[in-house]
N, CA, C and O atoms as CSV, one atom per row, in Angstrom:
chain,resi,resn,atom,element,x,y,z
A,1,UNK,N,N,66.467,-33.151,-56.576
A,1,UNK,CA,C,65.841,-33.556,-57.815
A,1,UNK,C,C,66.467,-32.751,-58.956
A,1,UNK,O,O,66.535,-31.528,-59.072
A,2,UNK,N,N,66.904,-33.708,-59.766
A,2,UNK,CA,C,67.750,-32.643,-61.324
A,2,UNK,C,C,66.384,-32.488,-62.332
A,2,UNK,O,O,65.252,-32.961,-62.427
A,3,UNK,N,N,66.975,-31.826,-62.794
A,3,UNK,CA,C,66.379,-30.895,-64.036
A,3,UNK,C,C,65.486,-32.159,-65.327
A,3,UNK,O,O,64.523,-31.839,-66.022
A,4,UNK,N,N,66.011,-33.245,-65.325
A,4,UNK,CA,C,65.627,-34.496,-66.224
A,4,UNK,C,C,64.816,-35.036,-65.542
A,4,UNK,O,O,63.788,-35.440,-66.086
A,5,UNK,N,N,65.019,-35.230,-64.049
A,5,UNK,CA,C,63.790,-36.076,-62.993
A,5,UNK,C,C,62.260,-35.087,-63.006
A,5,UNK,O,O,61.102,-35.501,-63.074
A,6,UNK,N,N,62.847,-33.429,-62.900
A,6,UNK,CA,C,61.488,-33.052,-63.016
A,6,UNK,C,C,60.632,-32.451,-64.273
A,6,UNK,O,O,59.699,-31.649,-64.227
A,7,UNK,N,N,61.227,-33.078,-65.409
A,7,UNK,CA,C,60.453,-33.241,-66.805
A,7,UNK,C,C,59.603,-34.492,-66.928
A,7,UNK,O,O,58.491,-34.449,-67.454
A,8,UNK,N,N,60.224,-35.798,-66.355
A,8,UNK,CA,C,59.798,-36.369,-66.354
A,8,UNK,C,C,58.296,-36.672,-65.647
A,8,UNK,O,O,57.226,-37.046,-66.128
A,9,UNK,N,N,58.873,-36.214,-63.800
A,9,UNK,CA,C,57.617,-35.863,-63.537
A,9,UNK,C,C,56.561,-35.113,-63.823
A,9,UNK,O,O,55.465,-35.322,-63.303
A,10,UNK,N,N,56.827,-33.979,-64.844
A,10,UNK,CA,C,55.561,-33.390,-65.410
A,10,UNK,C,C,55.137,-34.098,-66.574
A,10,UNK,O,O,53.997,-33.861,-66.974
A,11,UNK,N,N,55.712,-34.771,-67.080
A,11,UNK,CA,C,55.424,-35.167,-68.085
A,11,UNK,C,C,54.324,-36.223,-67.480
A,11,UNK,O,O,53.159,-36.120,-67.863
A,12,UNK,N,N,54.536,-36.810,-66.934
A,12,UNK,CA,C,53.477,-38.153,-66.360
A,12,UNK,C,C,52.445,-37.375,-65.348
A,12,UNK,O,O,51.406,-37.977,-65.078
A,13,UNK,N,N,52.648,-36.134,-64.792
A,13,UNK,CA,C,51.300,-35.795,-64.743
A,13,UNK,C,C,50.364,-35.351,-65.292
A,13,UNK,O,O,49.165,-35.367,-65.013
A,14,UNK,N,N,51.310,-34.654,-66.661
A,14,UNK,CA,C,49.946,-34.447,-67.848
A,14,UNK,C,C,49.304,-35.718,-68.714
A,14,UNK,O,O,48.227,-35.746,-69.308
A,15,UNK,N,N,50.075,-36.511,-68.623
A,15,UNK,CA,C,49.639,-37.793,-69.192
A,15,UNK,C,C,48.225,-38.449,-67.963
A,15,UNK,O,O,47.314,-39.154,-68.399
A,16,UNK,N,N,48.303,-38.099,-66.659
A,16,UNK,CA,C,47.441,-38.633,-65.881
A,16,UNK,C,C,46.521,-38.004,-65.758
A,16,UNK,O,O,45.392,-38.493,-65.708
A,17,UNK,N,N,46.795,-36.632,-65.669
A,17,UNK,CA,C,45.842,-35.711,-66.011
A,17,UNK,C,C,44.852,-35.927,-66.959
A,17,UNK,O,O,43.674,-36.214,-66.746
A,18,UNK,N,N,45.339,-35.792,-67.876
A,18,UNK,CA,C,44.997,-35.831,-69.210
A,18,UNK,C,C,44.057,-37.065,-69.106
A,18,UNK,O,O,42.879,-36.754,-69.281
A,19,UNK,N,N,44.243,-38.204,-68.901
A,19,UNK,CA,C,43.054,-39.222,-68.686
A,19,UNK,C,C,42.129,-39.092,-67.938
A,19,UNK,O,O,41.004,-39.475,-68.260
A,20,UNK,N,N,42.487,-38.316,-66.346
A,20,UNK,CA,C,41.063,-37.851,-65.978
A,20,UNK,C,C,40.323,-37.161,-66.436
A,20,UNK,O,O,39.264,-37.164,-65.808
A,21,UNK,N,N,40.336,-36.400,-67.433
A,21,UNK,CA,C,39.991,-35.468,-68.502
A,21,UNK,C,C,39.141,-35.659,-69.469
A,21,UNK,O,O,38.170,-34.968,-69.778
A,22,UNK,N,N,39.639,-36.864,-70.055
A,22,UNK,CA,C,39.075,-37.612,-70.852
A,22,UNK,C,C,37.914,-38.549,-69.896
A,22,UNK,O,O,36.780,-38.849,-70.268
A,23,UNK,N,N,38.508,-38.877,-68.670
A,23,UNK,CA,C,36.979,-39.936,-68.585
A,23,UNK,C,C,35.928,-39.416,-67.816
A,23,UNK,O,O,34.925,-40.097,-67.603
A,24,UNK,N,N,36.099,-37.887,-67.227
A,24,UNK,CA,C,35.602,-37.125,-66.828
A,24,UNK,C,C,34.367,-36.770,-67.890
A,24,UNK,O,O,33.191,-36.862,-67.540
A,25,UNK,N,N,34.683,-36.443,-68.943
A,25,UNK,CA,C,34.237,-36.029,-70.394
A,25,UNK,C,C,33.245,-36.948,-70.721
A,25,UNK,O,O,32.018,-36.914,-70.629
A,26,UNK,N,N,34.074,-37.812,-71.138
A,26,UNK,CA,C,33.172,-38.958,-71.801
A,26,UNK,C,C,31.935,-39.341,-70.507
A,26,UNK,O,O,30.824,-39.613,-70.960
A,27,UNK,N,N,32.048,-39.365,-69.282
A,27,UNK,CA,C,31.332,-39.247,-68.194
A,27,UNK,C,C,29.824,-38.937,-68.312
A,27,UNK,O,O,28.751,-39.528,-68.194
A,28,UNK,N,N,30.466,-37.252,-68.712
A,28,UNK,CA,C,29.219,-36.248,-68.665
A,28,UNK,C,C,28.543,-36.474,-70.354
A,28,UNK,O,O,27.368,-36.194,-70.592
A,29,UNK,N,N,29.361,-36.941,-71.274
A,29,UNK,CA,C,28.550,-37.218,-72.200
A,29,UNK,C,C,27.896,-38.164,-72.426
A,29,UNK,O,O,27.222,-38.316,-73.445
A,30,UNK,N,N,28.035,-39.254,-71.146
A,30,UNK,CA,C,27.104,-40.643,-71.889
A,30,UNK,C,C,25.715,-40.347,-71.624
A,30,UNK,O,O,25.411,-39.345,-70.977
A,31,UNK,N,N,24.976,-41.031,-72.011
A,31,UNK,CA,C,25.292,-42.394,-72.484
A,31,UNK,C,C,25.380,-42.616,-74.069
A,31,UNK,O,O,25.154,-43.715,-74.576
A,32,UNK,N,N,25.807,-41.223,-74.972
A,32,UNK,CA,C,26.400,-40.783,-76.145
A,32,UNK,C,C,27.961,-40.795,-75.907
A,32,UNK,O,O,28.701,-40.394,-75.008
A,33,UNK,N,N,28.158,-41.547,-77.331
A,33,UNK,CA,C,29.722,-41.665,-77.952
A,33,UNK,C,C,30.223,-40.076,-78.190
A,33,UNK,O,O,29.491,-39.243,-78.724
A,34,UNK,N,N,31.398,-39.825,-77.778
A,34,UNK,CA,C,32.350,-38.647,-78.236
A,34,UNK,C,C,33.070,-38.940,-78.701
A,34,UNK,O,O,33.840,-39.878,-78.498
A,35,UNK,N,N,32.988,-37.849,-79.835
A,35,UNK,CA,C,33.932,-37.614,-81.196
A,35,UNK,C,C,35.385,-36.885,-80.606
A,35,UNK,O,O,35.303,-35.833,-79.971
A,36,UNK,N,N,36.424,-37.393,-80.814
A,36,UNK,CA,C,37.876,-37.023,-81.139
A,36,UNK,C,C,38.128,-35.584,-80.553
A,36,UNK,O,O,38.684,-35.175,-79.534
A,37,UNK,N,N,37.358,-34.862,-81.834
A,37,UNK,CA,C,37.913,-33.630,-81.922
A,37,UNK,C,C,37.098,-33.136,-80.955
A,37,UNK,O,O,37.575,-32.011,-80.804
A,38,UNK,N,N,35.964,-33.246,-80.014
A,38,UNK,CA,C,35.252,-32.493,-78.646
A,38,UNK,C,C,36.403,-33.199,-77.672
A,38,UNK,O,O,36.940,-32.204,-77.185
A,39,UNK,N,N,36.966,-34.160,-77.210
A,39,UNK,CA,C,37.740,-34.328,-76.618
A,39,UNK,C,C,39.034,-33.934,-76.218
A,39,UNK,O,O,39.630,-33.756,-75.156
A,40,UNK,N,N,39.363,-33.824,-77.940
A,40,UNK,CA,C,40.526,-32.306,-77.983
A,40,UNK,C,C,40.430,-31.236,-77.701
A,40,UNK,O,O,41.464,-30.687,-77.319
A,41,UNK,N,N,39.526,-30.661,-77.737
A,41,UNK,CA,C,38.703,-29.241,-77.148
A,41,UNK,C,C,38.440,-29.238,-75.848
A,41,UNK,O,O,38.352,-28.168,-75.245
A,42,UNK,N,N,38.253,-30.601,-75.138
A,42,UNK,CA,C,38.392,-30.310,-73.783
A,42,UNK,C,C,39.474,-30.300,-72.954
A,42,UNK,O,O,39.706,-29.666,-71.924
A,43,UNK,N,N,40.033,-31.022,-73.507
A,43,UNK,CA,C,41.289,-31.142,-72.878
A,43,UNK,C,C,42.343,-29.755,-73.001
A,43,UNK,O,O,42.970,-29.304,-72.043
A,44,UNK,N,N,42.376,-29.297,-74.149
A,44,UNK,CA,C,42.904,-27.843,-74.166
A,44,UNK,C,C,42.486,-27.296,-73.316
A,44,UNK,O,O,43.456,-26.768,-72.772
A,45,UNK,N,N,41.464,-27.005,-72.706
A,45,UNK,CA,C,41.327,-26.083,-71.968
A,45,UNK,C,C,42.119,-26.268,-70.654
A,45,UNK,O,O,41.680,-25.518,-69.783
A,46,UNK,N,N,43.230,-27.093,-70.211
A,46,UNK,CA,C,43.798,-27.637,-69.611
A,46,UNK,C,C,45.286,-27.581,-70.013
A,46,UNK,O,O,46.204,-27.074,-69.368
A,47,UNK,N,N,45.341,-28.202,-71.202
A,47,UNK,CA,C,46.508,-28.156,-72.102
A,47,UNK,C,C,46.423,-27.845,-73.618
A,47,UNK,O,O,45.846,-28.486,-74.496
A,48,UNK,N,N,47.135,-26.710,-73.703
A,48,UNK,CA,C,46.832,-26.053,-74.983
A,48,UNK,C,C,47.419,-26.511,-75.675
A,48,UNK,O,O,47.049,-26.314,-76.832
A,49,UNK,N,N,48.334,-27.154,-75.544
A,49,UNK,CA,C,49.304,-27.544,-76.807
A,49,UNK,C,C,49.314,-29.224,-76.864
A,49,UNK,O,O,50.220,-30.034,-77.060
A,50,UNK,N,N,47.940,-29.355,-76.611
A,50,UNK,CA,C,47.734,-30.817,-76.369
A,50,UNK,C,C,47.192,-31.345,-78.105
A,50,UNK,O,O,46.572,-30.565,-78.827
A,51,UNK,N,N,47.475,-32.426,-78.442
A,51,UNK,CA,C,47.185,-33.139,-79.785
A,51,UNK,C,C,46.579,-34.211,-80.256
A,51,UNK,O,O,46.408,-35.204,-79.549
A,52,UNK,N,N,46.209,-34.146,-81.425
A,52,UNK,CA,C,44.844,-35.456,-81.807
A,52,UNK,C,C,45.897,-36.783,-81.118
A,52,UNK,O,O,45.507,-37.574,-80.259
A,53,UNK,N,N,47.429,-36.773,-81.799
A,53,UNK,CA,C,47.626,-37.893,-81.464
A,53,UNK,C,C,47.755,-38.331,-79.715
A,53,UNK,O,O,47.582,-39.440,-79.209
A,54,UNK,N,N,48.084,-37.147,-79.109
A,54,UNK,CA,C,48.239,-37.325,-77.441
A,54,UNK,C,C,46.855,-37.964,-76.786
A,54,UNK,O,O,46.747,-38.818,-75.907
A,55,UNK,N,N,45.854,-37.261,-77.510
A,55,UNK,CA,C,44.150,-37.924,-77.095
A,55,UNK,C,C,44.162,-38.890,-78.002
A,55,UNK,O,O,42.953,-39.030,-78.187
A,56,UNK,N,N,45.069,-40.204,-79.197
A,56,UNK,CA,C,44.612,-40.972,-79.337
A,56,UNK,C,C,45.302,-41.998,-78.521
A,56,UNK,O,O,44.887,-43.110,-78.194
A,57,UNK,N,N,46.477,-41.399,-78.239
A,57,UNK,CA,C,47.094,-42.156,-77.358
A,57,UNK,C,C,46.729,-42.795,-75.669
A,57,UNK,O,O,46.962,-43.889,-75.154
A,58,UNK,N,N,46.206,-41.813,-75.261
A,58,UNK,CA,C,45.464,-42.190,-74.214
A,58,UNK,C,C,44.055,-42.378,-73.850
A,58,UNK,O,O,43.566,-42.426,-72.721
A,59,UNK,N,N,43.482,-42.477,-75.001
A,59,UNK,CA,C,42.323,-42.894,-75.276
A,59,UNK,C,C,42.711,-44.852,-75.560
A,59,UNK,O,O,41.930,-45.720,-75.172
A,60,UNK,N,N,43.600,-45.060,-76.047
A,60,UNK,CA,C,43.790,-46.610,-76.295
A,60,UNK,C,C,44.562,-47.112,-75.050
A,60,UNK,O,O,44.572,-48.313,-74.780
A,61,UNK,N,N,45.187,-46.230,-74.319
A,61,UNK,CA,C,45.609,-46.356,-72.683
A,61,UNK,C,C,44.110,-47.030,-71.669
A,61,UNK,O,O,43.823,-48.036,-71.020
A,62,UNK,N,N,43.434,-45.603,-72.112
A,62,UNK,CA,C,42.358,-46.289,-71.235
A,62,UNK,C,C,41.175,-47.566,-71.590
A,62,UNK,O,O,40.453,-48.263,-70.877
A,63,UNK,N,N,41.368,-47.474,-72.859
A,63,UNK,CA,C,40.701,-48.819,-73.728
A,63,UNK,C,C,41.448,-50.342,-73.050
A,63,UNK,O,O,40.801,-51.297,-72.621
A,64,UNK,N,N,42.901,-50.239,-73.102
A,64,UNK,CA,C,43.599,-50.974,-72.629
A,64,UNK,C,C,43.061,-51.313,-71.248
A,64,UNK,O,O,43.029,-52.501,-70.926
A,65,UNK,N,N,42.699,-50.517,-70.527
A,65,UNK,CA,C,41.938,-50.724,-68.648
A,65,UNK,C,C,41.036,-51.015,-69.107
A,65,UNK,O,O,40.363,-50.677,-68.133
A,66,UNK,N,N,39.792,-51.639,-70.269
A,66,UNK,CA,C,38.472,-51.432,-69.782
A,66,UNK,C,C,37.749,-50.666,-68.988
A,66,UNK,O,O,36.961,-50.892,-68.069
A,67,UNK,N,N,38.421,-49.102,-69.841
A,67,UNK,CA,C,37.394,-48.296,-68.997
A,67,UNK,C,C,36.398,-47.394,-69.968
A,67,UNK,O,O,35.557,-46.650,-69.465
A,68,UNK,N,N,36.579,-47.536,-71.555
A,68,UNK,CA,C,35.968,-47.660,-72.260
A,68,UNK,C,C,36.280,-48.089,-73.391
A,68,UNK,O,O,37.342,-48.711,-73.346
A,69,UNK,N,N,35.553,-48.005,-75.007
A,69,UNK,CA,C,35.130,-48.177,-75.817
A,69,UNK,C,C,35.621,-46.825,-77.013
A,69,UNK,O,O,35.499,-45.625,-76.769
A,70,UNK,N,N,36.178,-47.416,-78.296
A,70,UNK,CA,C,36.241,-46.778,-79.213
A,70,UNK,C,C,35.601,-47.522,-80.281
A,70,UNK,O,O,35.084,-48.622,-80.477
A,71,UNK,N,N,35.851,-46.486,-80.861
A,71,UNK,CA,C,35.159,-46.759,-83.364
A,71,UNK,C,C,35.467,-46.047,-83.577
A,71,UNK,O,O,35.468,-44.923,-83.076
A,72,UNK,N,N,35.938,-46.574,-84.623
A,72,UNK,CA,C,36.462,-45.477,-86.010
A,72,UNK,C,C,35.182,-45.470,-87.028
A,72,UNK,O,O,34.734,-46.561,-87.381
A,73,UNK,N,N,34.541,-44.174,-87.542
A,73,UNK,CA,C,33.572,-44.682,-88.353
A,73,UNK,C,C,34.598,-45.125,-90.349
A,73,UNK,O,O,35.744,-45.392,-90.712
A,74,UNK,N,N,33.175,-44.929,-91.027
A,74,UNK,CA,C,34.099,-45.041,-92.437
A,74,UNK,C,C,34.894,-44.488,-93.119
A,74,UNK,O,O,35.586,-44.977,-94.011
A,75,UNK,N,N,34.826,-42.667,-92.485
A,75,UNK,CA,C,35.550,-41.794,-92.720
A,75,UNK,C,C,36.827,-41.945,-92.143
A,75,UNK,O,O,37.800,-41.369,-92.629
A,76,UNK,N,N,36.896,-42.541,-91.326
A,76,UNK,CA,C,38.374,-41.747,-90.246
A,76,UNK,C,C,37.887,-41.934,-88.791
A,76,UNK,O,O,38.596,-42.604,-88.040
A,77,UNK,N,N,36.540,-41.306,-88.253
A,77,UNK,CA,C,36.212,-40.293,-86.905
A,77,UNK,C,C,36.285,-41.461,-86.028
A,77,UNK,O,O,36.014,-42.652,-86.182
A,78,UNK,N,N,36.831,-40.603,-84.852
A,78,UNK,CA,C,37.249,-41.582,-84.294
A,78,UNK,C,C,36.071,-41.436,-82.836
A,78,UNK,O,O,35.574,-40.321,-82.676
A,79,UNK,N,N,35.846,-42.077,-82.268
A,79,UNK,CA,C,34.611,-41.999,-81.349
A,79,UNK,C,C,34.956,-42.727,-79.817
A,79,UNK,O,O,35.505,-43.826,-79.901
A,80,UNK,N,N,34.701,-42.247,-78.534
A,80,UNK,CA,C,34.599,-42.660,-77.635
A,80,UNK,C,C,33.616,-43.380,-76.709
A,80,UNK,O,O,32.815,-43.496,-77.637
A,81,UNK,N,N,33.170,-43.788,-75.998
A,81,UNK,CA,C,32.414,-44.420,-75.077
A,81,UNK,C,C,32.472,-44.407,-73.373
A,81,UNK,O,O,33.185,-45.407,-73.298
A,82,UNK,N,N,32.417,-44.310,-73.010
A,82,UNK,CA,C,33.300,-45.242,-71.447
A,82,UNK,C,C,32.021,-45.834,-70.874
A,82,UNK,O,O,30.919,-45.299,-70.758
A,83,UNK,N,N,32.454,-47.171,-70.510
A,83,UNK,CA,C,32.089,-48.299,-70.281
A,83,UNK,C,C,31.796,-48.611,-68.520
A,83,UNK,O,O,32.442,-47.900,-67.750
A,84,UNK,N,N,31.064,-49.410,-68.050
A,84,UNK,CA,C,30.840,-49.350,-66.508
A,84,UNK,C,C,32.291,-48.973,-65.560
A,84,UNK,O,O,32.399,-48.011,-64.799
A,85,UNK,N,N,33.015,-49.691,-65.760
A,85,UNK,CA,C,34.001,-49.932,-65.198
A,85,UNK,C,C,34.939,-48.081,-65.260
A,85,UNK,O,O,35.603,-47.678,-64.305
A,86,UNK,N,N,34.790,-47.441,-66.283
A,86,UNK,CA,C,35.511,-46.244,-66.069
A,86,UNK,C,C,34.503,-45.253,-65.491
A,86,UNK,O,O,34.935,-44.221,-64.977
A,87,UNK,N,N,32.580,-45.602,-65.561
A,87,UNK,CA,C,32.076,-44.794,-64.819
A,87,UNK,C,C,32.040,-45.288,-62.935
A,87,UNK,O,O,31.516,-44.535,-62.114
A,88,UNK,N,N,32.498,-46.247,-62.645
A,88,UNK,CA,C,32.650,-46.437,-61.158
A,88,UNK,C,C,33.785,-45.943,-61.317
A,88,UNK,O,O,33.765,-45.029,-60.491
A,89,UNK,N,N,34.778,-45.909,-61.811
A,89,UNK,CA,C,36.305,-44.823,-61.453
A,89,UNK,C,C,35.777,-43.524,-60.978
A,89,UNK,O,O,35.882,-43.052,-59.846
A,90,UNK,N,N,35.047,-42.895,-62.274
A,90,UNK,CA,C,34.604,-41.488,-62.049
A,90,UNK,C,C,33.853,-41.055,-61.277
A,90,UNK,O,O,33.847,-39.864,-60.964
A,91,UNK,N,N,32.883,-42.117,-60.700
A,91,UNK,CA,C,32.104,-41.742,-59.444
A,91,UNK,C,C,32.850,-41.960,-57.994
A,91,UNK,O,O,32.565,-41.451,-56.910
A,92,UNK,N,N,33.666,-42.677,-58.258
A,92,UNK,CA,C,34.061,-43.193,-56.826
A,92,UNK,C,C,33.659,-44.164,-55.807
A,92,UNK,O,O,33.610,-44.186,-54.577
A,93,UNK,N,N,33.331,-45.138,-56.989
A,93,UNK,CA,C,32.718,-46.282,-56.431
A,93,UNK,C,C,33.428,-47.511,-56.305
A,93,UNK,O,O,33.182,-48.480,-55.587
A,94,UNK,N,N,34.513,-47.281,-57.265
A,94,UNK,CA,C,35.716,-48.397,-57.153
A,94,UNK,C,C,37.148,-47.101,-56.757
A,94,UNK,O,O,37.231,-45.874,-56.799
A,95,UNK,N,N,38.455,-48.694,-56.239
A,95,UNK,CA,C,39.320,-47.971,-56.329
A,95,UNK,C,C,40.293,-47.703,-57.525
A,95,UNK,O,O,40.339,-48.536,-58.430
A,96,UNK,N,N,41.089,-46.561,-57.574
A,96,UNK,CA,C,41.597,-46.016,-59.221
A,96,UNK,C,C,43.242,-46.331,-59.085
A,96,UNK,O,O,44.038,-45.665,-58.423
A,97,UNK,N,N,43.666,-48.040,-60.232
A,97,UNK,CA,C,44.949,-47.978,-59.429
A,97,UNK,C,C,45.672,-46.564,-60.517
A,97,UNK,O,O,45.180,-45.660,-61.193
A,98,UNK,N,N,47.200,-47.079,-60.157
A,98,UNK,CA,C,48.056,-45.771,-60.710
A,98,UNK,C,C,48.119,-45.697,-62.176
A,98,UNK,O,O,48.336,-46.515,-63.070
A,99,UNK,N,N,47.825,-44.296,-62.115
A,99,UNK,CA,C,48.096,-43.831,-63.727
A,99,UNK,C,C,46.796,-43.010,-64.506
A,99,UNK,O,O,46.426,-42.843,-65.668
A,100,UNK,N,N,46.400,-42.658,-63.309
A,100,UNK,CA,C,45.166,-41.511,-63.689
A,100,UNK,C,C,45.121,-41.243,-62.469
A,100,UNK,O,O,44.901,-41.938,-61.477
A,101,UNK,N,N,45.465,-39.614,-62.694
A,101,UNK,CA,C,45.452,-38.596,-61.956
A,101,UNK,C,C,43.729,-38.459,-60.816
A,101,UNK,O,O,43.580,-37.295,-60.447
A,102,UNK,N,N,42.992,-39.078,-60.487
A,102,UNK,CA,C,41.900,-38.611,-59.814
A,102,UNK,C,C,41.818,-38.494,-58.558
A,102,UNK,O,O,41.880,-39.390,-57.717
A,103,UNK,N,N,41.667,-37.299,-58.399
A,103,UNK,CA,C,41.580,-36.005,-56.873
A,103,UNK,C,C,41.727,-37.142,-55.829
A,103,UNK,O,O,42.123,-38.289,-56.040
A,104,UNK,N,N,41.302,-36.556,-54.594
A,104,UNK,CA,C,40.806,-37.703,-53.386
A,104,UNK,C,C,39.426,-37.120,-53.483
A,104,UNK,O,O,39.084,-36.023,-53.925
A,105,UNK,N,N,38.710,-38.093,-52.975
A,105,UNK,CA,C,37.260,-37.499,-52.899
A,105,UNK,C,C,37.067,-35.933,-51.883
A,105,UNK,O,O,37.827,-35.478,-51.029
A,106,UNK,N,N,35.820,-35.430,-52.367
A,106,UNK,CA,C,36.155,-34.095,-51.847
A,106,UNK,C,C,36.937,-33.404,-52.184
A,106,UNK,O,O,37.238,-32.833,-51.135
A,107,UNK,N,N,37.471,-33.048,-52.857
A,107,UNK,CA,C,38.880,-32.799,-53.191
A,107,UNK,C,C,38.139,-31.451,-54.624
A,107,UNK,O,O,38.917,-30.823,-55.341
């Protein structure tokens, strides 16, 4: 494996990461919407040099799956949800295809 193959591969595991992260989050906060910037804060603690735009980016990744829900209010803020379908991901009640990092059960 060269030096370009394994950037790449880290790169797509923080990106997968990073979504379990997020729907992990939004998880424990429903059945309340999360704001942007608590999402950024969680995810740092993971990846520090992580950014509004990296969490808006995969926040419309996972919007794209129907696995939740955004709004922008009138200001700007940007707000999360997750929706049935990303809380059976997170429980382990459906299966999770590729592109989010989630454990094996037990795990």
């Amino acid at each position: 494996m060269n030096l370009e193959q394994i950037r790449l591969q880290e790169a797509r595991r923080r990106t997968e990461t990073m979504r379990w992260i997020l729907l992990v989050t939004l998880n424990i906060a429903r059945p309340a919407e999360t704001q942007l910037g608590l999402l950024l804060s969680v995810t740092r603690g993971e990846y520090s040099d992580a950014t509004s735009m990296e969490i808006l980016r995969e926040l419309d990744y996972l919007k794209g799956r129907d696995l939740i829900t955004l709004r922008t209010d009138q200001l700007g803020t940007v707000y999360a949800k997750i929706d049935r379908y990303g809380i059976d991901i997170v429980g382990y009640a459906v299966e999770c295809e590729p592109g989010i990092a989630r454990p094996h059960p037990g795990v």
